mmCIF file of C-alpha atoms in Angstrom:
data_model
loop_
_atom_site.group_PDB
_atom_site.id
_atom_site.type_symbol
_atom_site.label_atom_id
_atom_site.label_comp_id
_atom_site.label_asym_id
_atom_site.label_seq_id
_atom_site.Cartn_x
_atom_site.Cartn_y
_atom_site.Cartn_z
ATOM 1 C CA UNK A 91 36.637 11.032 -31.925
ATOM 2 C CA UNK A 92 35.889 13.267 -28.939
ATOM 3 C CA UNK A 93 32.125 12.796 -28.612
ATOM 4 C CA UNK A 94 31.035 9.245 -27.806
ATOM 5 C CA UNK A 95 27.520 8.328 -28.803
ATOM 6 C CA UNK A 96 25.259 8.001 -25.761
ATOM 7 C CA UNK A 97 21.802 6.548 -26.363
ATOM 8 C CA UNK A 98 18.913 8.313 -24.719
ATOM 9 C CA UNK A 99 15.295 9.233 -25.205
ATOM 10 C CA UNK A 100 14.328 10.771 -28.512
ATOM 11 C CA UNK A 101 14.004 14.549 -28.556
ATOM 12 C CA UNK A 102 10.560 16.017 -28.005
ATOM 13 C CA UNK A 103 7.931 15.604 -25.334
ATOM 14 C CA UNK A 104 8.969 13.301 -22.521
ATOM 15 C CA UNK A 105 6.464 10.894 -20.998
ATOM 16 C CA UNK A 106 5.384 11.543 -17.450
ATOM 17 C CA UNK A 107 2.527 12.809 -15.349
ATOM 18 C CA UNK A 108 0.484 15.604 -16.847
ATOM 19 C CA UNK A 109 1.507 19.121 -15.895
ATOM 20 C CA UNK A 110 -0.766 21.139 -13.645
ATOM 21 C CA UNK A 111 -2.217 20.844 -10.209
ATOM 22 C CA UNK A 112 -1.381 17.740 -8.224
ATOM 23 C CA UNK A 113 -3.586 16.326 -5.477
ATOM 24 C CA UNK A 114 -2.469 17.225 -1.980
ATOM 25 C CA UNK A 115 -3.372 16.216 1.535
ATOM 26 C CA UNK A 116 -7.002 16.404 2.642
ATOM 27 C CA UNK A 117 -8.223 19.893 3.484
ATOM 28 C CA UNK A 118 -9.297 20.675 7.026
ATOM 29 C CA UNK A 119 -7.310 17.908 8.714
ATOM 30 C CA UNK A 120 -9.668 15.182 7.508
ATOM 31 C CA UNK A 121 -8.516 11.702 8.430
ATOM 32 C CA UNK A 122 -8.108 8.776 6.092
ATOM 33 C CA UNK A 123 -11.288 6.995 5.013
ATOM 34 C CA UNK A 124 -12.184 3.966 7.097
ATOM 35 C CA UNK A 125 -11.948 0.687 5.181
ATOM 36 C CA UNK A 126 -15.098 -1.430 4.927
ATOM 37 C CA UNK A 127 -15.457 -3.655 7.960
ATOM 38 C CA UNK A 128 -13.770 -1.203 10.331
ATOM 39 C CA UNK A 129 -16.622 1.285 10.310
ATOM 40 C CA UNK A 130 -18.528 -0.255 13.222
ATOM 41 C CA UNK A 131 -20.296 -3.011 11.276
ATOM 42 C CA UNK A 132 -19.765 -6.034 13.558
ATOM 43 C CA UNK A 133 -21.246 -8.603 11.189
ATOM 44 C CA UNK A 134 -18.770 -11.164 9.802
ATOM 45 C CA UNK A 135 -15.667 -9.749 11.515
ATOM 46 C CA UNK A 136 -12.554 -11.558 12.640
ATOM 47 C CA UNK A 137 -10.169 -10.017 15.189
ATOM 48 C CA UNK A 138 -7.012 -11.253 13.412
ATOM 49 C CA UNK A 139 -8.165 -9.805 10.086
ATOM 50 C CA UNK A 140 -9.097 -6.502 11.749
ATOM 51 C CA UNK A 141 -5.635 -6.329 13.343
ATOM 52 C CA UNK A 142 -3.896 -7.077 10.029
ATOM 53 C CA UNK A 143 -5.911 -4.408 8.213
ATOM 54 C CA UNK A 144 -5.165 -1.862 10.941
ATOM 55 C CA UNK A 145 -1.449 -2.749 10.765
ATOM 56 C CA UNK A 146 -1.463 -2.039 7.019
ATOM 57 C CA UNK A 147 -3.208 1.286 7.590
ATOM 58 C CA UNK A 148 -0.647 2.221 10.237
ATOM 59 C CA UNK A 149 2.225 1.161 7.962
ATOM 60 C CA UNK A 150 1.392 3.993 5.566
ATOM 61 C CA UNK A 151 2.990 6.441 8.024
ATOM 62 C CA UNK A 152 6.247 4.472 8.326
ATOM 63 C CA UNK A 153 9.434 4.672 6.289
ATOM 64 C CA UNK A 154 9.377 2.365 3.229
ATOM 65 C CA UNK A 155 11.851 -0.084 4.771
ATOM 66 C CA UNK A 156 9.635 -0.437 7.851
ATOM 67 C CA UNK A 157 6.491 -0.761 5.736
ATOM 68 C CA UNK A 158 7.790 -3.956 4.177
ATOM 69 C CA UNK A 159 8.014 -5.709 7.544
ATOM 70 C CA UNK A 160 4.499 -4.559 8.464
ATOM 71 C CA UNK A 161 3.034 -5.741 5.158
ATOM 72 C CA UNK A 162 4.792 -9.109 5.436
ATOM 73 C CA UNK A 163 3.469 -9.612 8.979
ATOM 74 C CA UNK A 164 -0.049 -8.664 7.898
ATOM 75 C CA UNK A 165 0.180 -11.024 4.917
ATOM 76 C CA UNK A 166 1.283 -13.880 7.162
ATOM 77 C CA UNK A 167 -1.576 -13.204 9.593
ATOM 78 C CA UNK A 168 -4.123 -13.132 6.776
ATOM 79 C CA UNK A 169 -2.683 -16.295 5.199
ATOM 80 C CA UNK A 170 -2.849 -18.201 8.502
ATOM 81 C CA UNK A 171 -6.346 -16.916 9.241
ATOM 82 C CA UNK A 172 -7.646 -17.962 5.833
ATOM 83 C CA UNK A 173 -6.036 -21.389 6.229
ATOM 84 C CA UNK A 174 -7.877 -21.951 9.520
ATOM 85 C CA UNK A 175 -11.167 -20.798 7.982
ATOM 86 C CA UNK A 176 -10.736 -23.302 5.127
ATOM 87 C CA UNK A 177 -10.249 -26.116 7.656
ATOM 88 C CA UNK A 178 -13.471 -25.343 9.514
#
């Protein structure tokens, strides 16, 4: 036998994203939208939470391996902040 059977997807249409136009970067150099709480509304803000949110926003521009460290640090900051709020 020269041809070994190799399982694979059934013939026909393959699943995946629809064909056609794909969204691209914002037109006109528009910046990313500002998350709620960072838009100048000073009511009910916490500096540690603001810093963690900004770190996650900044992580989007990093390489995936570097993003993980940023997200873990932000998670730890948020976890500690929430724990201190619960104790108050």
